[in-house]
XYZ file of N, CA and C in Angstrom:
330
model
N 82.318 -22.468 34.219
C 81.519 -23.191 34.161
C 81.301 -22.177 32.241
N 81.735 -21.525 31.891
C 81.333 -21.317 31.070
C 82.186 -21.236 29.974
N 83.306 -21.459 29.772
C 84.302 -22.886 29.119
C 83.340 -23.907 29.182
N 82.942 -24.210 30.488
C 83.009 -26.222 29.968
C 81.495 -26.423 29.211
N 80.560 -25.818 29.393
C 79.153 -25.763 28.629
C 79.891 -25.336 27.249
N 80.934 -24.466 26.715
C 80.753 -24.662 26.018
C 81.921 -25.675 25.165
N 82.493 -26.524 25.582
C 83.229 -27.733 25.409
C 81.949 -29.084 25.109
N 81.431 -28.473 25.872
C 79.888 -30.022 25.566
C 79.167 -29.634 24.742
N 79.022 -28.025 24.195
C 78.056 -27.588 22.720
C 79.113 -28.247 21.741
N 80.186 -28.553 21.919
C 80.924 -27.911 21.145
C 81.634 -29.641 20.102
N 81.079 -29.986 21.562
C 81.477 -31.878 21.167
C 79.887 -32.797 20.743
N 78.723 -31.765 21.785
C 77.302 -32.445 20.638
C 77.655 -31.858 19.431
N 77.823 -30.743 19.246
C 77.594 -30.436 17.819
C 78.608 -31.767 16.542
N 79.311 -31.297 17.396
C 80.734 -32.303 16.243
C 79.685 -34.019 15.804
N 80.032 -34.570 17.304
C 79.371 -35.223 17.905
C 78.825 -36.315 15.707
N 80.003 -37.420 16.001
C 79.306 -37.957 14.275
C 78.243 -39.436 14.324
N 77.504 -39.922 13.471
C 76.917 -40.867 13.584
C 76.574 -41.344 12.205
N 76.986 -42.518 12.078
C 76.689 -43.396 11.823
C 75.412 -43.589 10.516
N 74.720 -43.158 10.879
C 72.854 -42.781 10.820
C 72.650 -42.252 9.948
N 73.403 -41.283 10.513
C 73.376 -39.629 9.415
C 73.544 -39.850 8.504
N 74.597 -41.132 7.769
C 75.286 -41.107 7.189
C 75.440 -41.756 5.935
N 73.996 -42.165 5.162
C 73.718 -43.608 4.631
C 73.078 -42.531 3.444
N 73.191 -43.055 2.033
C 72.941 -41.635 1.451
C 72.453 -42.972 0.346
N 71.269 -42.250 0.052
C 70.419 -42.474 -1.351
C 70.412 -43.086 -2.162
N 70.125 -44.765 -2.744
C 70.465 -45.347 -3.902
C 70.043 -44.617 -5.179
N 71.099 -44.917 -6.402
C 71.493 -44.677 -7.529
C 70.063 -44.995 -8.354
N 69.865 -44.524 -9.118
C 68.312 -44.343 -9.766
C 68.139 -45.166 -10.587
N 68.451 -46.642 -10.934
C 68.988 -47.456 -12.285
C 67.531 -47.564 -13.316
N 67.688 -47.684 -15.145
C 66.605 -47.092 -15.783
C 66.423 -49.504 -15.345
N 64.805 -48.989 -15.859
C 64.692 -50.714 -15.410
C 65.029 -50.986 -17.532
N 65.013 -50.382 -18.202
C 65.741 -51.075 -19.772
C 66.349 -51.381 -19.511
N 67.793 -50.899 -18.824
C 68.665 -51.761 -18.393
C 68.522 -53.263 -19.817
N 68.572 -53.246 -17.838
C 68.248 -54.832 -17.306
C 67.078 -55.526 -18.454
N 66.610 -55.140 -19.153
C 66.073 -55.913 -20.689
C 66.873 -56.207 -20.853
N 67.673 -56.136 -20.745
C 68.400 -55.241 -22.719
C 68.418 -54.188 -24.121
N 67.251 -53.212 -23.147
C 67.152 -52.232 -24.542
C 68.305 -50.983 -24.122
N 69.082 -50.375 -25.192
C 70.016 -49.713 -24.420
C 68.939 -48.746 -25.319
N 68.403 -48.310 -26.690
C 68.047 -47.434 -26.462
C 67.155 -46.250 -25.894
N 65.845 -46.971 -25.062
C 65.010 -46.665 -24.603
C 66.053 -46.543 -23.712
N 66.486 -46.677 -23.289
C 67.786 -46.598 -20.711
C 68.380 -44.630 -22.479
N 69.047 -45.538 -23.269
C 69.368 -43.652 -24.524
C 68.265 -42.503 -23.761
N 67.351 -42.910 -24.250
C 65.995 -41.999 -24.587
C 65.844 -41.598 -23.092
N 65.395 -42.396 -21.938
C 65.297 -42.374 -20.626
C 66.503 -41.170 -19.990
N 67.871 -41.914 -20.535
C 68.552 -40.893 -19.529
C 68.887 -39.279 -20.987
N 67.940 -39.059 -22.283
C 69.064 -38.044 -22.497
C 67.239 -36.456 -22.444
N 66.325 -37.847 -21.456
C 65.133 -36.591 -21.747
C 65.158 -36.371 -19.771
N 66.509 -37.248 -19.034
C 66.672 -36.682 -17.753
C 67.655 -35.325 -18.310
N 68.745 -35.368 -18.991
C 69.559 -34.224 -19.867
C 68.658 -33.420 -19.890
N 67.262 -33.365 -21.094
C 66.295 -32.319 -21.492
C 65.870 -31.577 -20.188
N 65.814 -31.701 -19.376
C 64.515 -31.947 -18.135
C 65.401 -31.010 -17.430
N 67.034 -30.765 -16.619
C 68.396 -30.571 -16.146
C 68.078 -28.374 -17.094
N 68.486 -29.262 -18.074
C 68.752 -27.445 -18.789
C 66.994 -26.740 -18.477
N 66.477 -27.221 -19.409
C 65.104 -26.276 -19.115
C 65.148 -25.780 -17.682
N 65.549 -26.483 -16.382
C 65.654 -26.045 -15.355
C 66.845 -25.229 -15.402
N 67.526 -24.949 -15.155
C 68.828 -24.489 -15.648
C 68.498 -22.764 -16.507
N 67.227 -23.158 -17.701
C 67.814 -22.347 -18.534
C 65.858 -20.921 -17.879
N 65.306 -22.045 -16.946
C 64.812 -21.168 -16.204
C 64.742 -20.433 -15.352
N 65.898 -20.988 -14.691
C 67.606 -20.125 -13.584
C 67.577 -18.553 -13.475
N 68.396 -19.313 -15.422
C 68.909 -18.023 -15.783
C 67.479 -17.132 -15.882
N 66.978 -16.757 -16.508
C 65.659 -15.853 -16.931
C 65.356 -15.222 -15.662
N 64.944 -16.689 -14.314
C 64.615 -15.669 -12.945
C 66.052 -14.806 -12.871
N 67.040 -14.883 -13.085
C 68.361 -15.000 -12.499
C 68.210 -13.269 -13.443
N 67.865 -13.315 -14.741
C 68.183 -11.719 -15.559
C 67.571 -11.489 -15.296
N 65.732 -11.918 -15.410
C 64.625 -9.971 -14.792
C 65.471 -9.679 -13.846
N 65.950 -10.645 -12.389
C 66.453 -9.433 -10.722
C 67.330 -9.100 -11.364
N 68.177 -9.378 -12.214
C 69.343 -8.358 -12.651
C 68.642 -7.327 -13.289
N 68.014 -7.132 -13.964
C 66.977 -6.097 -14.070
C 66.381 -4.926 -14.179
N 65.739 -5.635 -12.752
C 64.805 -4.603 -11.522
C 66.040 -4.261 -11.698
N 67.127 -4.883 -10.384
C 68.450 -3.755 -9.810
C 68.578 -3.595 -10.439
N 68.710 -3.469 -11.774
C 70.317 -2.470 -12.153
C 69.129 -1.676 -12.689
N 67.138 -0.886 -12.550
C 66.251 -0.479 -12.952
C 66.183 0.572 -11.230
N 66.689 -0.235 -10.212
C 66.741 0.477 -9.643
C 67.383 1.395 -8.974
N 68.388 0.538 -9.544
C 70.104 1.890 -8.978
C 70.032 2.890 -9.791
N 69.521 2.600 -11.972
C 69.260 3.762 -12.202
C 68.868 5.096 -11.198
N 67.628 4.885 -11.362
C 66.128 5.261 -10.149
C 66.595 6.249 -9.000
N 67.493 5.357 -8.264
C 68.453 5.912 -7.367
C 69.392 6.944 -7.720
N 70.512 7.080 -8.491
C 70.904 7.537 -9.344
C 70.706 8.277 -10.114
N 69.816 9.141 -10.263
C 68.257 9.638 -10.473
C 68.626 9.324 -12.354
N 68.875 8.718 -12.748
C 69.122 8.890 -14.320
C 67.165 8.397 -14.509
N 66.952 7.642 -14.148
C 65.749 6.833 -14.310
C 64.721 7.405 -13.154
N 63.065 6.547 -14.162
C 62.449 8.408 -13.719
C 61.694 5.874 -11.919
N 60.492 6.461 -11.366
C 60.428 4.982 -10.557
C 59.313 4.997 -11.873
N 58.868 4.793 -12.460
C 57.355 4.664 -13.696
C 58.439 3.668 -14.865
N 59.930 3.446 -15.118
C 60.787 3.562 -15.311
C 60.932 1.699 -14.635
N 61.434 2.200 -13.342
C 61.415 1.029 -12.447
C 60.256 -0.342 -12.734
N 58.918 0.431 -11.909
C 57.852 -0.631 -12.881
C 57.193 -0.541 -13.600
N 57.673 -0.261 -14.618
C 57.888 -0.741 -16.104
C 58.754 -2.015 -16.226
N 59.984 -1.753 -16.266
C 60.634 -2.717 -16.029
C 60.680 -4.293 -15.731
N 60.382 -4.425 -14.053
C 59.600 -4.936 -13.192
C 58.290 -5.983 -13.864
N 57.677 -5.119 -14.369
C 56.206 -5.535 -14.722
C 56.541 -6.517 -16.338
N 57.251 -5.718 -17.065
C 58.031 -6.035 -18.570
C 58.800 -7.432 -18.162
N 59.324 -7.909 -16.900
C 60.475 -8.968 -17.140
C 59.715 -10.170 -16.461
N 58.445 -9.332 -15.122
C 57.358 -10.694 -14.758
C 56.845 -11.592 -15.642
N 56.257 -10.907 -16.802
C 56.285 -10.764 -17.763
C 56.421 -12.036 -18.336
N 57.812 -11.440 -19.141
C 58.436 -12.630 -19.769
C 58.884 -13.848 -19.133
N 59.655 -13.876 -17.587
C 59.364 -14.927 -17.262
C 58.975 -15.614 -16.859
N 56.759 -15.415 -16.289
C 56.161 -16.076 -16.640
C 56.039 -16.978 -17.625
N 55.671 -16.354 -18.831
C 55.901 -16.710 -20.692
C 57.249 -18.024 -20.306
N 58.242 -17.241 -20.627
C 59.496 -18.561 -20.655
C 59.168 -19.418 -20.128
N 58.596 -19.170 -17.892
C 58.681 -20.933 -17.472
C 56.900 -21.421 -18.049
N 56.414 -21.616 -18.534
C 55.164 -21.964 -19.187
C 55.768 -22.537 -20.112
N 56.256 -21.707 -21.107
C 56.791 -22.045 -22.370
C 58.290 -23.970 -22.446
N 58.564 -23.279 -21.563
C 59.865 -24.661 -20.788
C 58.970 -25.536 -19.626
N 58.080 -25.331 -19.190
C 57.201 -26.271 -18.447
C 56.122 -27.252 -19.470
N 55.167 -26.313 -20.724
C 54.770 -27.150 -22.343
C 55.879 -27.750 -22.506
N 56.952 -27.413 -23.009
C 58.273 -28.047 -23.645
C 58.637 -29.892 -22.191
N 58.830 -29.933 -21.378
C 58.830 -30.564 -20.427
C 57.799 -31.953 -20.425
N 56.812 -31.283 -21.007
C 55.261 -32.320 -21.129
C 55.316 -33.278 -22.349
N 55.945 -32.021 -23.123
C 56.057 -33.360 -24.501
C 56.958 -34.340 -24.750
N 58.558 -33.851 -23.787
C 58.853 -35.172 -23.650
C 58.558 -36.256 -22.694
Protein backbone atom coordinates (compact mmCIF):
# COMPACT_ATOMS: atom_id res chain seq x y z
CA UNK A 1 0.00 0.00 0.00
CA UNK A 2 2.85 2.37 0.85
CA UNK A 3 4.49 1.76 -2.56
CA UNK A 4 1.19 2.50 -4.28
CA UNK A 5 0.77 5.78 -2.40
CA UNK A 6 4.36 6.78 -3.18
CA UNK A 7 3.89 6.01 -6.87
CA UNK A 8 0.69 8.07 -6.97
CA UNK A 9 2.41 10.98 -5.23
CA UNK A 10 5.38 10.75 -7.62
CA UNK A 11 3.03 10.70 -10.61
CA UNK A 12 1.15 13.75 -9.37
CA UNK A 13 4.39 15.61 -8.63
CA UNK A 14 5.78 15.09 -12.12
CA UNK A 15 2.54 15.78 -13.97
CA UNK A 16 3.16 18.44 -16.60
CA UNK A 17 0.57 20.77 -17.93
CA UNK A 18 0.87 23.28 -20.74
CA UNK A 19 -1.01 25.95 -18.81
CA UNK A 20 1.96 26.39 -16.48
CA UNK A 21 4.46 26.65 -19.33
CA UNK A 22 3.40 30.08 -20.63
CA UNK A 23 6.27 32.53 -20.66
CA UNK A 24 5.79 36.26 -20.15
CA UNK A 25 5.94 38.45 -23.20
CA UNK A 26 9.09 40.44 -23.85
CA UNK A 27 9.03 44.14 -23.10
CA UNK A 28 9.44 46.15 -26.27
CA UNK A 29 10.54 49.72 -26.51
CA UNK A 30 7.87 52.19 -27.54
CA UNK A 31 10.48 54.34 -29.25
CA UNK A 32 11.60 51.53 -31.54
CA UNK A 33 8.20 51.52 -33.21
CA UNK A 34 8.53 55.23 -33.94
CA UNK A 35 12.01 54.79 -35.41
CA UNK A 36 13.72 56.78 -32.65
CA UNK A 37 16.71 54.56 -32.05
CA UNK A 38 18.55 57.08 -29.89
CA UNK A 39 15.69 57.11 -27.38
CA UNK A 40 15.58 53.31 -27.54
CA UNK A 41 19.30 53.19 -26.73
CA UNK A 42 18.70 55.61 -23.86
CA UNK A 43 15.99 53.31 -22.44
CA UNK A 44 18.24 50.27 -22.72
CA UNK A 45 21.18 52.04 -21.10
CA UNK A 46 18.92 53.21 -18.26
CA UNK A 47 17.85 49.61 -17.64
CA UNK A 48 21.50 48.52 -17.69
CA UNK A 49 22.52 51.22 -15.23
CA UNK A 50 19.68 50.24 -12.89
CA UNK A 51 20.85 46.63 -13.04
CA UNK A 52 24.42 47.63 -12.21
CA UNK A 53 23.18 49.77 -9.30
CA UNK A 54 21.25 46.82 -7.90
CA UNK A 55 24.31 44.59 -8.24
CA UNK A 56 26.42 47.17 -6.40
CA UNK A 57 23.79 47.32 -3.64
CA UNK A 58 23.86 43.54 -3.33
CA UNK A 59 27.65 43.67 -3.15
CA UNK A 60 27.48 46.24 -0.35
CA UNK A 61 25.12 44.04 1.67
CA UNK A 62 27.29 40.96 1.11
CA UNK A 63 30.42 42.88 2.17
CA UNK A 64 28.73 44.09 5.37
CA UNK A 65 27.56 40.56 6.17
CA UNK A 66 31.05 39.16 5.50
CA UNK A 67 32.64 41.78 7.78
CA UNK A 68 30.16 40.94 10.54
CA UNK A 69 30.80 37.20 10.20
CA UNK A 70 34.58 37.71 10.21
CA UNK A 71 34.34 39.90 13.29
CA UNK A 72 32.17 37.31 15.03
CA UNK A 73 34.70 34.62 14.10
CA UNK A 74 37.49 36.72 15.62
CA UNK A 75 35.46 37.13 18.81
CA UNK A 76 34.92 33.38 19.04
CA UNK A 77 38.66 32.76 18.58
CA UNK A 78 39.50 35.31 21.26
CA UNK A 79 41.28 37.73 18.93
CA UNK A 80 38.65 40.46 19.42
CA UNK A 81 36.07 41.53 21.96
CA UNK A 82 32.29 41.83 21.72
CA UNK A 83 32.56 45.62 21.50
CA UNK A 84 34.58 45.19 18.31
CA UNK A 85 31.78 43.08 16.84
CA UNK A 86 29.22 45.70 17.84
CA UNK A 87 31.28 48.45 16.22
CA UNK A 88 31.68 46.48 13.00
CA UNK A 89 27.97 45.66 12.80
CA UNK A 90 26.78 49.20 13.58
CA UNK A 91 29.36 50.78 11.27
CA UNK A 92 28.62 48.29 8.51
CA UNK A 93 24.89 48.89 8.73
CA UNK A 94 25.46 52.65 8.61
CA UNK A 95 27.68 52.34 5.55
CA UNK A 96 25.19 49.98 3.88
CA UNK A 97 22.28 52.31 4.56
CA UNK A 98 24.20 55.32 3.24
CA UNK A 99 25.33 53.41 0.14
CA UNK A 100 21.85 52.14 -0.63
CA UNK A 101 20.39 55.63 -0.23
CA UNK A 102 22.99 56.99 -2.64
CA UNK A 103 22.22 54.25 -5.16
CA UNK A 104 18.50 54.96 -4.90
CA UNK A 105 19.09 58.67 -5.48
CA UNK A 106 21.32 57.87 -8.46
CA UNK A 107 18.55 55.76 -10.01
CA UNK A 108 16.07 58.62 -9.56
CA UNK A 109 18.36 60.98 -11.48
CA UNK A 110 18.07 58.81 -14.57
